[in-house]
Short mmCIF file of C-alpha atoms in Angstrom, two decimals:
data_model
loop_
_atom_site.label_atom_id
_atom_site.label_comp_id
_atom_site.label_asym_id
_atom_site.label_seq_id
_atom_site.Cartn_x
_atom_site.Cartn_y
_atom_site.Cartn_z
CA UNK A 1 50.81 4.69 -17.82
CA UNK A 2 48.67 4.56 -14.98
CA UNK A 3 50.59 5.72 -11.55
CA UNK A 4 48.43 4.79 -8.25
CA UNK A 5 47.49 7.59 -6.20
CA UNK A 6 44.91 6.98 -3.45
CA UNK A 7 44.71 9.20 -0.79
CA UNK A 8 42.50 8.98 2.40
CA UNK A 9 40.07 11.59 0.85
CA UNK A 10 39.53 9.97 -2.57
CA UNK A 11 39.22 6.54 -1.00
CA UNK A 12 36.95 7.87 1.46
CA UNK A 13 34.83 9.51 -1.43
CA UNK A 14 34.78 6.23 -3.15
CA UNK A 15 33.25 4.60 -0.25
CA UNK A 16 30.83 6.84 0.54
CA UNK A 17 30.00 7.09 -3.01
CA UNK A 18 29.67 3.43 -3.13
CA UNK A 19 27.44 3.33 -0.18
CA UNK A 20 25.36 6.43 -0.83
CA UNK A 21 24.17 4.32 -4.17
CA UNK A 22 23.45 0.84 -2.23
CA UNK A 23 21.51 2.54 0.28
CA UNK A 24 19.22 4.45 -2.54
CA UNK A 25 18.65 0.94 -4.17
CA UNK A 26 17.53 -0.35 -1.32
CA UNK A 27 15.47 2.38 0.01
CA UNK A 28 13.63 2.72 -3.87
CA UNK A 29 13.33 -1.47 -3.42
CA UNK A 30 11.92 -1.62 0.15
CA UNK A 31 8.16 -1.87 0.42
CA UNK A 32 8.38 0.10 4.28
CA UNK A 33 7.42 3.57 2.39
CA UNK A 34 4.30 3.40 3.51
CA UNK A 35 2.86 1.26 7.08
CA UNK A 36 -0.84 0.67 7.59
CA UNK A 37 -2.78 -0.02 10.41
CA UNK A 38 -2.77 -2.97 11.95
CA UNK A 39 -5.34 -5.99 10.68
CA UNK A 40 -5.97 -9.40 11.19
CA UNK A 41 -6.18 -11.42 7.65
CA UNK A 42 -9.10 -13.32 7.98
CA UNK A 43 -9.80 -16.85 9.53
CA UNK A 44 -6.42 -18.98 10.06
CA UNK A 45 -7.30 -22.77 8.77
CA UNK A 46 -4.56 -24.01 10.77
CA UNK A 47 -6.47 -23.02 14.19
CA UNK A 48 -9.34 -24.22 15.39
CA UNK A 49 -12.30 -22.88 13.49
CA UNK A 50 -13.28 -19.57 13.79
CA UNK A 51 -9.69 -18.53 15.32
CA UNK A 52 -9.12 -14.77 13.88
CA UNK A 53 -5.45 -14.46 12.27
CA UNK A 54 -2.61 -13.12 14.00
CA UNK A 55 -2.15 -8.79 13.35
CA UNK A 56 -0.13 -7.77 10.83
CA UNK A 57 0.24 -4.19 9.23
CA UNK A 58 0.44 -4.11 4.98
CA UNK A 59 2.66 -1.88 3.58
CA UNK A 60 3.56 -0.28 0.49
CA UNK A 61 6.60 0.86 -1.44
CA UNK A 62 7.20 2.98 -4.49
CA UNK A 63 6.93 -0.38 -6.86
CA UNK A 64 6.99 -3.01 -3.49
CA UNK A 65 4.36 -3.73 -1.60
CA UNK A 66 4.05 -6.71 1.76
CA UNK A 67 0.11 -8.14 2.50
CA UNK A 68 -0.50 -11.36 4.35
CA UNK A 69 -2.29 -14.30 2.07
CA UNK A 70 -4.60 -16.01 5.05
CA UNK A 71 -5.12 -18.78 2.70
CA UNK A 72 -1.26 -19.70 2.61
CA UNK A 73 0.00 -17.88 5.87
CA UNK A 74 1.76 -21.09 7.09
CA UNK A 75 4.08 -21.06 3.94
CA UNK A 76 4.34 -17.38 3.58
CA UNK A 77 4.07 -15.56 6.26
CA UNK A 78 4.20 -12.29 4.77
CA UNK A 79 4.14 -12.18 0.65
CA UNK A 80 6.30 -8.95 -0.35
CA UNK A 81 6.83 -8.61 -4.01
CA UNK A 82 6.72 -6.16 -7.08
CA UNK A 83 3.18 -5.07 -7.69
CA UNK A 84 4.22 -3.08 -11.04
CA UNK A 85 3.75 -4.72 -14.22
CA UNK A 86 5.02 -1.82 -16.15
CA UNK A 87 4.48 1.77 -16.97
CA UNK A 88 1.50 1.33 -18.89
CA UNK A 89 -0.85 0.41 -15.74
CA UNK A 90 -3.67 2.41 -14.51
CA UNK A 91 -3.33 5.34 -12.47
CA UNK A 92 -5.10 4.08 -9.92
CA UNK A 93 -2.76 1.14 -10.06
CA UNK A 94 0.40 2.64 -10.13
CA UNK A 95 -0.41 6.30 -10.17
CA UNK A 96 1.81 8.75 -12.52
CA UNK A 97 3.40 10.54 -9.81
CA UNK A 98 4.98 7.65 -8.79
CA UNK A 99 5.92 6.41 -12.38
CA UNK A 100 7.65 9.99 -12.45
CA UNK A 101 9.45 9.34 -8.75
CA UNK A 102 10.65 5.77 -10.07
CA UNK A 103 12.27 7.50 -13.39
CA UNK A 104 13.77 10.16 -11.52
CA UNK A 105 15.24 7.52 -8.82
CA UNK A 106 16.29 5.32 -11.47
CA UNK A 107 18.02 8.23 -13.29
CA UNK A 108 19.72 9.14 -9.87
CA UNK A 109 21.35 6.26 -9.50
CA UNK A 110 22.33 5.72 -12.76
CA UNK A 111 24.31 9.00 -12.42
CA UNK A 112 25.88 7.31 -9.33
CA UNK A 113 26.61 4.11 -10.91
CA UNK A 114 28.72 7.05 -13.13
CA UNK A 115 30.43 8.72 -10.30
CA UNK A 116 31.66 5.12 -8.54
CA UNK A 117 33.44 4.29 -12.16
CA UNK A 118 35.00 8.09 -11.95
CA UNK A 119 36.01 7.74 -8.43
CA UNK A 120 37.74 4.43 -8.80
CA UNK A 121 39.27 6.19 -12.12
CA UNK A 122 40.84 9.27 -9.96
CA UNK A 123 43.17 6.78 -8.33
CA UNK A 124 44.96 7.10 -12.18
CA UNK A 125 43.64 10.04 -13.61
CA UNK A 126 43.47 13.29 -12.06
CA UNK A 127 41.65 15.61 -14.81
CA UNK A 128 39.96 14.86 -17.83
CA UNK A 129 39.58 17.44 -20.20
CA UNK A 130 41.72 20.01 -18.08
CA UNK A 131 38.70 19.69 -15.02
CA UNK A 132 39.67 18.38 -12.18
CA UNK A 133 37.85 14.90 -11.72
CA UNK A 134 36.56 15.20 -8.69
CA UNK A 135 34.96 18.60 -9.56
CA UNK A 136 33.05 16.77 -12.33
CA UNK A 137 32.29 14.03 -10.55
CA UNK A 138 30.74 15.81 -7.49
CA UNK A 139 28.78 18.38 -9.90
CA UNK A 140 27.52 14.62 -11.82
CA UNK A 141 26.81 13.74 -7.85
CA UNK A 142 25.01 17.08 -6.92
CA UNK A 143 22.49 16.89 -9.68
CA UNK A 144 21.77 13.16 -8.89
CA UNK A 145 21.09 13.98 -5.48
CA UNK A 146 18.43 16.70 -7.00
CA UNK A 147 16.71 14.00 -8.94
CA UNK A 148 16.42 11.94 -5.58
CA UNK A 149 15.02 14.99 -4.12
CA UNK A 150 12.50 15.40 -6.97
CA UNK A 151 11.35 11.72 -6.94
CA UNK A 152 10.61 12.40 -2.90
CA UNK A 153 8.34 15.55 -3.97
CA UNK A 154 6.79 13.19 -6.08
CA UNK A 155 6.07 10.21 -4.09
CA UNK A 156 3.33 12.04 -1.83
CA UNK A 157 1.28 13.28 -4.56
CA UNK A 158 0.32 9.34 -5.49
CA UNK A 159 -1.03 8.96 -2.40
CA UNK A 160 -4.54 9.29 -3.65
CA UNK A 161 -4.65 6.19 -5.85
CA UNK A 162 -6.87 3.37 -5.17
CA UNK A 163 -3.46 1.41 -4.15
CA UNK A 164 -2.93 3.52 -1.36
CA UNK A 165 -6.11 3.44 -0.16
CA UNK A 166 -6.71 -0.16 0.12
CA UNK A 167 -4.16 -0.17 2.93
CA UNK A 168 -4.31 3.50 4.24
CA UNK A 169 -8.19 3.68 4.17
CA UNK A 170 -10.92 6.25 2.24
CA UNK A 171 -8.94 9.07 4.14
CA UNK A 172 -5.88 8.86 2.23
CA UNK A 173 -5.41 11.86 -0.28
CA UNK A 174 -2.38 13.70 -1.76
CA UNK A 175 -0.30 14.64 0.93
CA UNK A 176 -2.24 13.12 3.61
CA UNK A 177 -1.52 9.47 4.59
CA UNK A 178 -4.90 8.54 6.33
CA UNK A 179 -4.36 5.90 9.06
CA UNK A 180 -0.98 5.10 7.48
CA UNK A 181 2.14 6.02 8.90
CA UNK A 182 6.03 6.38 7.16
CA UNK A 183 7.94 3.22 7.26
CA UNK A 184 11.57 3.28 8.93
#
């Protein structure tokens, strides 16, 4: 039998568990990792000819990245979307650094997924297999916040892939962001 007991803590550790693992899904899904410098597409065909395009500034996520298509600007403004076709692309593509950040991210939050189902569990159960459930929980927690640390090592080091360079310029290396600068 199954006797409710939420208090303020455990619901507050449910929420903040909740939240904690939205806000790494969107942070891995946003393409604002990276922000270039600010370009002009090409010529707009809308204006009159020979008008430059309006500036915009590409930038590039761990598997997102945003660019502006001058030949459909009208329609879509800005074209964000995937650029990973799966683990098996080049290195210069989608370097292996990266691939290594995305598993460890991935892996992060599937531990989280684990800790929201234990939370909402510890308004029944107390202990499972005589350990206090929050003490597993938050140990399950503390190593997926390790992994998140681990895939931000990692992310720097695959910032001298072709990729990167395209919108951070020939200056971009491992560690060093050229004339990029980190998204908000």
């Amino acid at each position: 039998m199954c006797y409710v007991i939420v208090t303020a803590r455990s619901l507050l550790w449910t929420l903040l568990t909740i939240a904690t693992t939205l806000s790494i899904v969107a942070a891995v899904i946003t393409p604002s990792w990276l922000v270039g410098a600010p370009r002009r597409p090409g010529l707009r065909r809308s204006g009159p000819a020979g008008t430059p395009g309006e500036l915009y500034s590409p930038s590039l996520g761990i598997y997102n990245r945003c660019t502006k298509l001058h030949e459909i600007d009208q329609l879509f403004p800005d074209s964000c979307a995937p650029f990973i076709t799966g683990f098996g692309m080049p290195t210069e593509e989608f370097p292996n650094f990266w691939k290594a950040s995305l598993v460890f991210f991935s892996c992060g939050v599937a531990l989280m997924v684990v800790t929201i189902f234990t939370s909402l569990m510890g308004c029944c159960i107390r202990s499972i297999v005589r350990k206090s459930i929050f003490t597993i929980s938050g140990s399950v927690q503390a190593i997926a916040g390790l992994m998140f640390i681990l895939g931000l090592f990692l992310y720097p080091a695959g910032w001298a892939s072709r990729r990167v360079r395209l919108v951070c310029g020939d200056t971009a290396d491992v560690f060093h962001l050229g004339s990029c600068s980190v998204g908000t």
